[in-house]
CSV table of C-alpha atoms in Angstrom, one decimal:
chain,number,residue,atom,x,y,z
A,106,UNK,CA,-45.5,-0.5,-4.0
A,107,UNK,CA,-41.9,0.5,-3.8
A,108,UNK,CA,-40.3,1.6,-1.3
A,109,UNK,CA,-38.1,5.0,-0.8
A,110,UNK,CA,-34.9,3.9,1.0
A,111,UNK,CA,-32.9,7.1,2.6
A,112,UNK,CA,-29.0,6.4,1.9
A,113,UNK,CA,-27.2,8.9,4.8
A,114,UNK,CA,-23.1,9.9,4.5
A,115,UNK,CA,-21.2,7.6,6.1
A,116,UNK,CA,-18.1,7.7,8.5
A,117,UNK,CA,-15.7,8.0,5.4
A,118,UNK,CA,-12.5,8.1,8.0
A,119,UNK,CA,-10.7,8.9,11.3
A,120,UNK,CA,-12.7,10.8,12.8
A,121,UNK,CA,-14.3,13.1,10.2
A,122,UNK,CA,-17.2,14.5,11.0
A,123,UNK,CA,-18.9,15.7,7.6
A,124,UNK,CA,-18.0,16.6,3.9
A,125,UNK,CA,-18.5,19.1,1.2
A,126,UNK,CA,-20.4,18.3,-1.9
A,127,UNK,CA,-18.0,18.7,-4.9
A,128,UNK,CA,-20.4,17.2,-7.8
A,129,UNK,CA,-23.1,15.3,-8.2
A,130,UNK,CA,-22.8,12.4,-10.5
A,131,UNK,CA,-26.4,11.6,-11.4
A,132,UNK,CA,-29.5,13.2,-11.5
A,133,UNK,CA,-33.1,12.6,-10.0
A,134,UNK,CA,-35.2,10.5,-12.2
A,135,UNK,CA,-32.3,8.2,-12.8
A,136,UNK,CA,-32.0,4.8,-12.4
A,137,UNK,CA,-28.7,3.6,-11.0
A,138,UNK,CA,-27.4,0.3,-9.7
A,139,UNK,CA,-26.0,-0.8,-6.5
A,140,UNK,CA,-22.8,0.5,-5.2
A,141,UNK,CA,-22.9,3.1,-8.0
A,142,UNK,CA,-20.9,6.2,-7.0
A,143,UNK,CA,-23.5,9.0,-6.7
A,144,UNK,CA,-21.9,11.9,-5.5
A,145,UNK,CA,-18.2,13.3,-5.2
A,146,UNK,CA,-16.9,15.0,-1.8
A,147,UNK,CA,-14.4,16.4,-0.4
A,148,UNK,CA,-13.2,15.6,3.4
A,149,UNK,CA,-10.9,16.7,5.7
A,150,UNK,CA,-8.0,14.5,3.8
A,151,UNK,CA,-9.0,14.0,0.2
A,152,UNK,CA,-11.9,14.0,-2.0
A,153,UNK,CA,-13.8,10.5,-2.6
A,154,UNK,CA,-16.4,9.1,-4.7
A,155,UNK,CA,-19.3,7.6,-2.4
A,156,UNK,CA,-21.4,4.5,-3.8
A,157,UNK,CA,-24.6,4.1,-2.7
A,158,UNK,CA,-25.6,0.3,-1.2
A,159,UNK,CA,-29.7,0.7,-3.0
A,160,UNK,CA,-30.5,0.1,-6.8
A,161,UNK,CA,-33.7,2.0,-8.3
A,162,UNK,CA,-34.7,5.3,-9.3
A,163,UNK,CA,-33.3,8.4,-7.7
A,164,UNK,CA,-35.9,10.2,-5.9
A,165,UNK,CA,-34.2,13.1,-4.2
A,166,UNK,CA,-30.6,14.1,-3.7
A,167,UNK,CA,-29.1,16.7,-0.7
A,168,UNK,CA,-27.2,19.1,-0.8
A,169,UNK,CA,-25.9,22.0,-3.5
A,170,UNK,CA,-22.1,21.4,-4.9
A,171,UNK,CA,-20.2,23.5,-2.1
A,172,UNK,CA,-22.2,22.7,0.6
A,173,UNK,CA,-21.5,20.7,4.0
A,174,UNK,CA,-23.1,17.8,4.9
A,175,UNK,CA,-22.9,15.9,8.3
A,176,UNK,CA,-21.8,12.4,8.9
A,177,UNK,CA,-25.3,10.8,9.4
A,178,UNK,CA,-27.1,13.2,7.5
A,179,UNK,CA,-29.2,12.5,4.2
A,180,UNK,CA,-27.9,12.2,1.1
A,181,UNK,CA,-29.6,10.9,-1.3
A,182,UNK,CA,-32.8,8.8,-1.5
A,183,UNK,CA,-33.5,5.9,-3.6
A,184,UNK,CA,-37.3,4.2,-4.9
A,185,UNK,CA,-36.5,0.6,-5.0
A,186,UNK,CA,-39.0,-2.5,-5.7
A,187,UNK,CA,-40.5,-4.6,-2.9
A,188,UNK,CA,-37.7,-7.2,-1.6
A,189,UNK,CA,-35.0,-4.7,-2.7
A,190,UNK,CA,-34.9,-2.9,-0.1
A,191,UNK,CA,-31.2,-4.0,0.8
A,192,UNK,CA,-28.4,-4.6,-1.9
A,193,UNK,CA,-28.3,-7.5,-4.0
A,194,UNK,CA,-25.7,-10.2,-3.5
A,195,UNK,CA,-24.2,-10.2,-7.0
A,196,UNK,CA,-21.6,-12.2,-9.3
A,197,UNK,CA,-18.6,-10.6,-8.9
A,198,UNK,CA,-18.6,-9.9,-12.3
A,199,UNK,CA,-22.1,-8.5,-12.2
A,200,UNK,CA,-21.2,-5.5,-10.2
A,201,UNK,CA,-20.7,-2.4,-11.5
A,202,UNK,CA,-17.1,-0.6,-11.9
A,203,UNK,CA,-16.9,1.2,-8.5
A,204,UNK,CA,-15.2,4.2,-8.2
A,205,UNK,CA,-15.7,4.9,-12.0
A,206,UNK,CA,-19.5,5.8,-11.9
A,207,UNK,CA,-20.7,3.7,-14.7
A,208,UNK,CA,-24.6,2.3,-14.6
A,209,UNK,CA,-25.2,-1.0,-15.7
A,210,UNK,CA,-25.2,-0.2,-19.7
A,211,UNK,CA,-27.8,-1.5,-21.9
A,212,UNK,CA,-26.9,-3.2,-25.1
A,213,UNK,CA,-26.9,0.0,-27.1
A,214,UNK,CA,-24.3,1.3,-24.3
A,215,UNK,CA,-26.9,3.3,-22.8
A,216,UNK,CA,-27.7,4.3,-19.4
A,217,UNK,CA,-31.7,5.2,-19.0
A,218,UNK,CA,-33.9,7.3,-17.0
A,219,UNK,CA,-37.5,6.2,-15.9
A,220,UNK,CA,-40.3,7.2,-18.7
A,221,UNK,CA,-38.1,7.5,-21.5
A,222,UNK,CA,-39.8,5.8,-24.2
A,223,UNK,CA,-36.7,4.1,-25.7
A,224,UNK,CA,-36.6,0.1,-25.2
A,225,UNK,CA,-35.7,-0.5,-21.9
A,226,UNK,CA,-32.4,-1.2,-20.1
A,227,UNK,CA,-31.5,-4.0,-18.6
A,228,UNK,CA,-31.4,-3.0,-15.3
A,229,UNK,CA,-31.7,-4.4,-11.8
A,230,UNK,CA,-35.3,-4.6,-10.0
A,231,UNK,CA,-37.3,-2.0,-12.9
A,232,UNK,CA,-39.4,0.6,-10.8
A,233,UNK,CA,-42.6,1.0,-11.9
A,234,UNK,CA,-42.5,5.2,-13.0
A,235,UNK,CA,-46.6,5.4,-11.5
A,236,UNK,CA,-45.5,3.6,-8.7
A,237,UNK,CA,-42.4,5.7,-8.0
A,238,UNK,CA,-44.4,9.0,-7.8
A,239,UNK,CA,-47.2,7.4,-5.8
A,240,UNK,CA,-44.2,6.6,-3.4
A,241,UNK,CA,-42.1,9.7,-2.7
A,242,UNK,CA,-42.6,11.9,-0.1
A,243,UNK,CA,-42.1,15.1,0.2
A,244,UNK,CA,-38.5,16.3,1.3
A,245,UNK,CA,-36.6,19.6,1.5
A,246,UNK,CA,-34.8,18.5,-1.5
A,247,UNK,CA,-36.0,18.4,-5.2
A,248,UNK,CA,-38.7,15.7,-5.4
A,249,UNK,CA,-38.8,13.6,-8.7
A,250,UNK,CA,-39.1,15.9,-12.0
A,251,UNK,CA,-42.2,15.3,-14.6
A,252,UNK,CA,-41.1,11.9,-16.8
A,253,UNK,CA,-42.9,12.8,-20.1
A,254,UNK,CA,-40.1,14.1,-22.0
A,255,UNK,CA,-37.6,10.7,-22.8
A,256,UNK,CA,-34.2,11.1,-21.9
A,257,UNK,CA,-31.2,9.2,-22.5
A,258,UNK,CA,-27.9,9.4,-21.0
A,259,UNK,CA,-24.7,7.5,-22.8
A,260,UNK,CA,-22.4,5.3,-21.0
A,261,UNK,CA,-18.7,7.5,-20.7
A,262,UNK,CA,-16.1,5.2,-20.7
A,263,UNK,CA,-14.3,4.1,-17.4
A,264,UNK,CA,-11.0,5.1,-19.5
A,265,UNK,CA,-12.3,8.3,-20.3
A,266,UNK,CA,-13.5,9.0,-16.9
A,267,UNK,CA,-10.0,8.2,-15.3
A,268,UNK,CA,-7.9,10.4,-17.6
A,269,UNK,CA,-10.7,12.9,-16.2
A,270,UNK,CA,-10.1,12.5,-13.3
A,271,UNK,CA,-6.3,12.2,-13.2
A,272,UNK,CA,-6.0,15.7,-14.9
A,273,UNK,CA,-9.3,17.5,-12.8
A,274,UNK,CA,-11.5,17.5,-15.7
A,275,UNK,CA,-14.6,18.2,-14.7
A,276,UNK,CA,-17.1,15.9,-17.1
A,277,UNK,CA,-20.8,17.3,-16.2
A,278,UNK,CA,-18.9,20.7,-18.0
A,279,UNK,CA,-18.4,19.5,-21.0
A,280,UNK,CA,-20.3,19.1,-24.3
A,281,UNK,CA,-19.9,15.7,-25.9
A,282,UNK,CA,-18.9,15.2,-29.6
A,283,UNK,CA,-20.2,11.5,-29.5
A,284,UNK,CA,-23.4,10.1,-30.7
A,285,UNK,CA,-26.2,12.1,-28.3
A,286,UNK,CA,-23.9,14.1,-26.6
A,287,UNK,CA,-21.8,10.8,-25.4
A,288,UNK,CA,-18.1,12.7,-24.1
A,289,UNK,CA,-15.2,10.9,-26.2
A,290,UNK,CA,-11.4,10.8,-25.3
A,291,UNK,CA,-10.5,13.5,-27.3
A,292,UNK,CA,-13.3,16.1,-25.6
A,293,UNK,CA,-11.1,15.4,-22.4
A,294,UNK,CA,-7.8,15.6,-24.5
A,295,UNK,CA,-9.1,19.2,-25.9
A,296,UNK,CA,-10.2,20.5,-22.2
A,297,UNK,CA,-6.3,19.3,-20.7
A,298,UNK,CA,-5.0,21.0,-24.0
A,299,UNK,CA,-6.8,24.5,-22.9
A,300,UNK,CA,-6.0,23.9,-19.7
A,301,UNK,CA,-2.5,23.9,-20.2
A,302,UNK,CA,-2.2,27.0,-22.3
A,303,UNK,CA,-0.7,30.1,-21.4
A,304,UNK,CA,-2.6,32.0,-18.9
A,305,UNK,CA,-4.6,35.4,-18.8
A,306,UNK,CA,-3.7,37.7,-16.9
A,307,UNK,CA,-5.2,37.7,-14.1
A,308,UNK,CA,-7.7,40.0,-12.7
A,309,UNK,CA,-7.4,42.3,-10.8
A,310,UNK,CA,-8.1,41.5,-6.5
A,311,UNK,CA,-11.0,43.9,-5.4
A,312,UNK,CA,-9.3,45.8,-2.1
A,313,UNK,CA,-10.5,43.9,0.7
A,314,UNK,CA,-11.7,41.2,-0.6
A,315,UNK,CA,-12.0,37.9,1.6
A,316,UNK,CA,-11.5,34.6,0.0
A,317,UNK,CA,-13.1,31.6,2.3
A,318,UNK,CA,-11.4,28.9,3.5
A,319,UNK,CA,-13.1,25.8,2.5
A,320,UNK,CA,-12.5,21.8,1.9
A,321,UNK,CA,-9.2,20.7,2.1
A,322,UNK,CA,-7.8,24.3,3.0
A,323,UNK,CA,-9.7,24.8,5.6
A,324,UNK,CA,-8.8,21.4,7.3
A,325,UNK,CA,-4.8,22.4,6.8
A,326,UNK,CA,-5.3,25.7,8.7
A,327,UNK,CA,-7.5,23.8,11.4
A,328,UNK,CA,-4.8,21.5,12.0
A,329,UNK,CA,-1.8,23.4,11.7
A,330,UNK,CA,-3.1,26.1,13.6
A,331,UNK,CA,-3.5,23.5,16.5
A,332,UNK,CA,-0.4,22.0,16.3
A,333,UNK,CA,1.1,25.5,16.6
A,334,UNK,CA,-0.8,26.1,19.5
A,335,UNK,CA,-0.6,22.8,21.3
A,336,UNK,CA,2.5,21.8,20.4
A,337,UNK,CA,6.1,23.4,22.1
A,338,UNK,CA,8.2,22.6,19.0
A,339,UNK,CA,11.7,23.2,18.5
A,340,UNK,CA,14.2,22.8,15.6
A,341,UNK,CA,17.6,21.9,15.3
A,342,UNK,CA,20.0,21.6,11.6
A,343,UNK,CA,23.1,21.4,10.2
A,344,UNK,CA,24.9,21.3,6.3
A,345,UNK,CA,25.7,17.8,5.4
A,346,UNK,CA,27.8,16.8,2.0
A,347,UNK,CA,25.5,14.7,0.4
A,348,UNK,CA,28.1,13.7,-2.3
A,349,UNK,CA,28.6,9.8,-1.4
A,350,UNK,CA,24.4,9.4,-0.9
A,351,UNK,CA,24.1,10.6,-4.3
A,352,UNK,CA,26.8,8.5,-5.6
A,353,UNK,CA,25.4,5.5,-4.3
A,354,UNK,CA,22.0,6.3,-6.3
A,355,UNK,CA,23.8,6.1,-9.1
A,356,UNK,CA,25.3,3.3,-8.4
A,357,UNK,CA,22.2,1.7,-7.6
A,358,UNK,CA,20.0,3.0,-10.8
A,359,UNK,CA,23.2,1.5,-13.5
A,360,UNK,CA,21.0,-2.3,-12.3
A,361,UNK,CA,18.0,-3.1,-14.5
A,362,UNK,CA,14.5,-2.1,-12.4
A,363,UNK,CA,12.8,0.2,-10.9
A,364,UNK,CA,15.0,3.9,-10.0
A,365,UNK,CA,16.3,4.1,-6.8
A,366,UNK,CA,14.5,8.1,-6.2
A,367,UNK,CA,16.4,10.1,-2.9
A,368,UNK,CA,13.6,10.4,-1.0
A,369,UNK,CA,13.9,6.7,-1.0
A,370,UNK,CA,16.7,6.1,0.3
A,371,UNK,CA,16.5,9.3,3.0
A,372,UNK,CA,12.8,7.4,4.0
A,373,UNK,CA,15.4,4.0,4.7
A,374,UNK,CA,17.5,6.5,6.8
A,375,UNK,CA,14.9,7.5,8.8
A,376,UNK,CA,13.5,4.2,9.5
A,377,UNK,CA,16.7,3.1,11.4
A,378,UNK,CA,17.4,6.2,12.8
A,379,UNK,CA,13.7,5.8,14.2
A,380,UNK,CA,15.2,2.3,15.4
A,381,UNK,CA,18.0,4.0,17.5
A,382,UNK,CA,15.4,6.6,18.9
A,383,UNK,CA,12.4,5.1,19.0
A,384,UNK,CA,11.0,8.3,21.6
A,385,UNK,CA,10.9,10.2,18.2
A,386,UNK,CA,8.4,7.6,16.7
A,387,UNK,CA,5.4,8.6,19.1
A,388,UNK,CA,3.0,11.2,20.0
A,389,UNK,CA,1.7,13.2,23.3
A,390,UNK,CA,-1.7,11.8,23.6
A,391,UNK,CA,-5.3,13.8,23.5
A,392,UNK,CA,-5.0,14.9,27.9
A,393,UNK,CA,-1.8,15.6,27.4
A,394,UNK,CA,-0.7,12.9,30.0
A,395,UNK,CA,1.2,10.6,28.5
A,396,UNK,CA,3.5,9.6,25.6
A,397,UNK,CA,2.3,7.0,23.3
A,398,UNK,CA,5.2,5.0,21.8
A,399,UNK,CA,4.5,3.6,18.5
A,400,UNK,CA,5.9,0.0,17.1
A,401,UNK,CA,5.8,0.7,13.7
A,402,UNK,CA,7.2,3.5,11.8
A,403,UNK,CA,4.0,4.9,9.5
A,404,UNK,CA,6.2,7.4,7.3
A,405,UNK,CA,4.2,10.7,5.8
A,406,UNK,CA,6.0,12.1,3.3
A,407,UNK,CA,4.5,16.1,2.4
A,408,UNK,CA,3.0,15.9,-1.1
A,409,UNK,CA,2.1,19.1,-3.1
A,410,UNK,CA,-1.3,18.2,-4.7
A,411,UNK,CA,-3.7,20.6,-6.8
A,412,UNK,CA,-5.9,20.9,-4.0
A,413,UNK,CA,-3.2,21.8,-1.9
A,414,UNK,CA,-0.7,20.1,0.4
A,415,UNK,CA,-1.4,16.5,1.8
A,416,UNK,CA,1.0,14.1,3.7
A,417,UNK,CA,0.3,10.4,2.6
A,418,UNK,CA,1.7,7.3,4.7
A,419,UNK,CA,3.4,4.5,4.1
A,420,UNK,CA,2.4,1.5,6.1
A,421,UNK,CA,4.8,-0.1,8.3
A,422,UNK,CA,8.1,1.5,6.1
A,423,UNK,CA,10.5,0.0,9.0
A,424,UNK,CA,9.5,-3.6,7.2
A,425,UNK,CA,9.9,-2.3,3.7
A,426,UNK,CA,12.8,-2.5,1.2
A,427,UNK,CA,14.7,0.2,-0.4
A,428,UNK,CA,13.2,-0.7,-3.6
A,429,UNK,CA,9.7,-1.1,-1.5
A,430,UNK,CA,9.9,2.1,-0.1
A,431,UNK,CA,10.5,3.7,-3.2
A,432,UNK,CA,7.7,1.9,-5.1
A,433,UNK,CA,5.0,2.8,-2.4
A,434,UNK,CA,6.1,6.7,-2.5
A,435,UNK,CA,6.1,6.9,-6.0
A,436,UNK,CA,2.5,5.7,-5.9
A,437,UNK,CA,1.5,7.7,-3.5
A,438,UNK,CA,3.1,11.0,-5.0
A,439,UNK,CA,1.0,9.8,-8.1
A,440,UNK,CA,-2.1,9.2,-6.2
A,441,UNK,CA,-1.6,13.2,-4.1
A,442,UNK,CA,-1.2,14.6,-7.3
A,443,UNK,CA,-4.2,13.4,-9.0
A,444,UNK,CA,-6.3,13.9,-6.3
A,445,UNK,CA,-7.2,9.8,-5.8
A,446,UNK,CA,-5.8,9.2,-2.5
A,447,UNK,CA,-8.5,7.5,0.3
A,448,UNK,CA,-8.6,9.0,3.7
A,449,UNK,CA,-6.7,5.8,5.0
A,450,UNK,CA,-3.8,7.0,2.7
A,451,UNK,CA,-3.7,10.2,4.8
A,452,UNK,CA,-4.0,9.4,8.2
A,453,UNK,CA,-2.1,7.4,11.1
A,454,UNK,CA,1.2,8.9,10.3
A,455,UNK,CA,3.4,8.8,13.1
A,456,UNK,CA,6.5,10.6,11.5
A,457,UNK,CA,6.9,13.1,8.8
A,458,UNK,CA,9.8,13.1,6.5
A,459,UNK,CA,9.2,16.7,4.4
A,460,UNK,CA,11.6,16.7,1.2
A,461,UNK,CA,11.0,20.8,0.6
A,462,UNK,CA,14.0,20.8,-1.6
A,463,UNK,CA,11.5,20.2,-4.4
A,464,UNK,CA,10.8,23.8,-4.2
A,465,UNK,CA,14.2,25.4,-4.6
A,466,UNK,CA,15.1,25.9,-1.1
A,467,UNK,CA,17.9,25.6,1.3
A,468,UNK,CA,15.7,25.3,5.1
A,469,UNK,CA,12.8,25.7,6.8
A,470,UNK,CA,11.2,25.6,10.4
A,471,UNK,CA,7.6,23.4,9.8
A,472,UNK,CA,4.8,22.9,11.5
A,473,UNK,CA,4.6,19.6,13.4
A,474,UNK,CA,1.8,17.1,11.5
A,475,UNK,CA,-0.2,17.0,14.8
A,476,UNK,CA,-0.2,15.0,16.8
A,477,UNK,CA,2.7,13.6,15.7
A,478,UNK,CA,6.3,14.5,17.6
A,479,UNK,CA,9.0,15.1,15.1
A,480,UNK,CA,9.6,15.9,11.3
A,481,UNK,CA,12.6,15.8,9.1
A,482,UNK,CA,13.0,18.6,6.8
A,483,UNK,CA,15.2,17.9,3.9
A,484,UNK,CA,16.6,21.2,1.7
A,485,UNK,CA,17.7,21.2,-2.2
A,486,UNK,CA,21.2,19.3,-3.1
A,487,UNK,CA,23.4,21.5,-5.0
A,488,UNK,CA,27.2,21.8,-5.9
A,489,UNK,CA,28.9,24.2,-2.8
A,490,UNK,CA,32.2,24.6,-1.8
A,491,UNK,CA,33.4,22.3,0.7
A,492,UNK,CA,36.5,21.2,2.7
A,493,UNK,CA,36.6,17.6,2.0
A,494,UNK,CA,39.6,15.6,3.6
A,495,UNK,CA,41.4,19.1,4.4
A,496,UNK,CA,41.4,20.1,1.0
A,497,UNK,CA,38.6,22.8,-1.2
A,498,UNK,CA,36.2,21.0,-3.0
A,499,UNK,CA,33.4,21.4,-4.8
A,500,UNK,CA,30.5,18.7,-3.4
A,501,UNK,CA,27.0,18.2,-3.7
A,502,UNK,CA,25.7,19.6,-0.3
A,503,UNK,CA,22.3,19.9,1.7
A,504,UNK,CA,20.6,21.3,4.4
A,505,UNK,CA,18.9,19.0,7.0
A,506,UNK,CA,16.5,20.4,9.8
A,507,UNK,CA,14.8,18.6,12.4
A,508,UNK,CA,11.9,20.0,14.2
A,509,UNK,CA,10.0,17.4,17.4
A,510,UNK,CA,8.1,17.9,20.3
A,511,UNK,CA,10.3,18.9,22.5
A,512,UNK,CA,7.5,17.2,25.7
A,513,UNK,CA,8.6,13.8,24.0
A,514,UNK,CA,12.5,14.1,24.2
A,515,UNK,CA,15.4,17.0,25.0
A,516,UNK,CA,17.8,18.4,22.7
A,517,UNK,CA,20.4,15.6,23.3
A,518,UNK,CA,18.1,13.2,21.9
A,519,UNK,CA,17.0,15.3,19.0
A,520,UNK,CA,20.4,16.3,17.9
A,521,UNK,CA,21.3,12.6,18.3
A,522,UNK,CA,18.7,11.8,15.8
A,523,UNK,CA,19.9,14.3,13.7
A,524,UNK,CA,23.6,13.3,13.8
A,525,UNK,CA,23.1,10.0,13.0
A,526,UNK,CA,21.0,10.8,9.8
A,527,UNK,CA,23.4,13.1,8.8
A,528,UNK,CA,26.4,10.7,9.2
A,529,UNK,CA,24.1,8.2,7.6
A,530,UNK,CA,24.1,10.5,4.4
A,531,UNK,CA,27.7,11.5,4.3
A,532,UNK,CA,28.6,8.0,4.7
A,533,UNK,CA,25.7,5.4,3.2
A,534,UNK,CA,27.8,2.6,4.2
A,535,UNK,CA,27.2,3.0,7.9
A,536,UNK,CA,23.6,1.7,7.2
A,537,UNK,CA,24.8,-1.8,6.3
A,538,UNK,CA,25.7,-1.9,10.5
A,539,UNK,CA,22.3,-1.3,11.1
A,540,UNK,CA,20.1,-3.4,8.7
């Protein structure tokens, strides 16, 4: 007899205490494999596939897309054979593509469900299908459907589900041009195409009309809304001639390798200026009792994502090159806009370096990433007039603002940081004293 084994959601990071079903990516009735991703969600920091540790036949699966579900609770559950009850250990390269949601495939590149009357697939520990239905029991979510009518489901390529994913295509809404529906490259190529053309106008907004907060959204208001609260935050700035950083960019990018991007070099900035301050690299813990300094300098950088703004961290950046530093935010940047970054690529931040210059303006007064204690706000660069060695001059100028805790340090101590950044752009060379 087999045996239904009940797969719960799991802790999937600091502190989270449930997610919201995006999509489901199979069906009940089907058989998948273990560590296949079943089910898409989206948490407080980013949306993730979730594998689940069983291989059989799916039996029941909880939750509706936009629906929470609590850490703990049930999530889906699985029919497996006797002595199955716990995954496999497989050849490494037996196991199946996590994170792409592919089955084991058969030798026709077919995935199967149970009572189809096609050959069978290869697949791990074969249920029985009398067995299966002799083994479920009932559950609040929808039991296993009649298995008369055979049903087979193609393989989509990993490639294919990746350029999905990178542009937020959707694949259970589309129709497949492939042999029995199978979803080729060029059905996701056609949806990005239509995606990208010219808007309809838009409708127009019933008066009154209340548009929930949810996901991702909700978790930004939750937390900003208690670091405004929580958090006695004041912000300094001053105009700095950026003309020499930029210069030395160039200089830098004329060498064969990677670009040299200014959010780069302003992250290496920070990391020594953290080094001459290190009160600004810590956080007011939970009580409200204490400061916690921090050894390493985790650097968030704010990223503009299309679910809406994320701060992703770079590990240890104090111990990272130039070069480093701008590898690891370019990946990141990549990662926040397509959606793919893990919860541990959005927490444990312990300074924020926001670059909202991006979006065409001069200045602004954020919100402190709780519970961090300070955050470097970094305005567009653009030709100004300037007196330059006593003379009028036209240089390449921005606008730095600095907002902290002020329970972790006093204004000397912030405009001192500040300062010493600013003199660290207006004259790169000073940094070679400090590395």
């Amino acid at each position: 007899m087999p045996v239904v084994r009940e797969f719960t959601l799991p802790d999937l990071g600091e502190g989270l205490t449930g997610a919201e079903v995006v999509r489901w990516m199979v069906e009940v009735g089907e058989v998948i494999t273990v560590d296949q991703p079943v089910v898409e969600v989206e948490t407080a920091k980013a949306v993730v596939e979730v594998p689940c540790p069983y291989g059989g036949v799916v039996t029941a699966l909880f939750g509706e897309p936009g629906e929470e579900v609590a850490v703990g609770a049930p999530l889906v559950t699985v029919a497996v054979a006797p002595g199955e009850g716990e995954p496999p250990v497989v050849a490494e390269a037996e196991r199946p593509l996590v994170g792409y949601g592919v089955a084991e495939p058969s030798r026709s590149g077919r995935r199967r469900r149970v009572g189809g009357s096609a050959a069978p697939a290869p697949v791990p520990a074969p249920v029985p299908v009398a067995a299966v239905s002799a083994a479920v029991v009932p559950a609040p979510a929808v039991s296993v459907p009649a298995v008369s009518v055979p049903v087979v489901v193609p393989v989509i390529s990993p490639l294919v589900r990746r350029s999905a994913r990178e542009h937020g295509i959707d694949l259970a809404a589309l129709s497949g041009s492939g042999p029995d529906g199978l979803i080729m490259r060029s059905d996701v190529e056609r949806a990005i195409a239509a995606r990208t053309a010219p808007p309809a106008p838009a409708a127009a907004v019933a008066d009154g009309e209340v548009v929930p907060l949810r996901g991702l959204r909700r978790a930004v208001a939750e937390k900003l809304s208690r670091s405004h609260h929580e958090i006695p935050a004041a912000t300094c700035w001053v105009d700095v001639d950026a003309t020499e950083l930029m210069l030395l960019r160039r200089q830098l990018n004329v060498t064969p390798g990677p670009k040299v991007s200014v959010l780069a070099l302003l992250a290496r900035i920070c990391t020594v200026a953290l080094a001459r301050f290190p009160e600004l690299n810590s956080s007011v813990t939970e009580d409200g009792s204490g400061i916690r300094r921090h050894g390493a300098v985790h650097l968030g950088f704010a990223a503009q994502g299309e679910r809406g703004l994320v701060v992703p961290v770079v590990r240890d950046a104090q111990a990272l090159s130039t070069e480093q530093l701008g590898a690891e935010l370019c990946r990141l940047t990549e990662g926040a806009r397509a959606g793919a970054l893990t919860p541990a690529e959005l927490t444990g931040g312990t300074f924020t370096l926001n670059n909202y210059g991006v979006f065409g303006v001069d200045g602004s007064t954020p919100i402190l990433n709780h519970p961090e204690a300070a955050m470097l706000g970094v305005g567009r660069i653009v030709a100004k007039p300037w007196v330059h060695q006593g003379e009028l001059a036209v240089r390449e100028v921005t606008q730095l603002s600095f907002t902290f805790d002020h329970r972790v340090c006093d204004g000397g101590t912030a405009g001192g940081f500040l300062r010493f950044v600013a003199d660290c752009v207006e004259q790169p060379g000073m940094l070679l004293r400090q590395l």
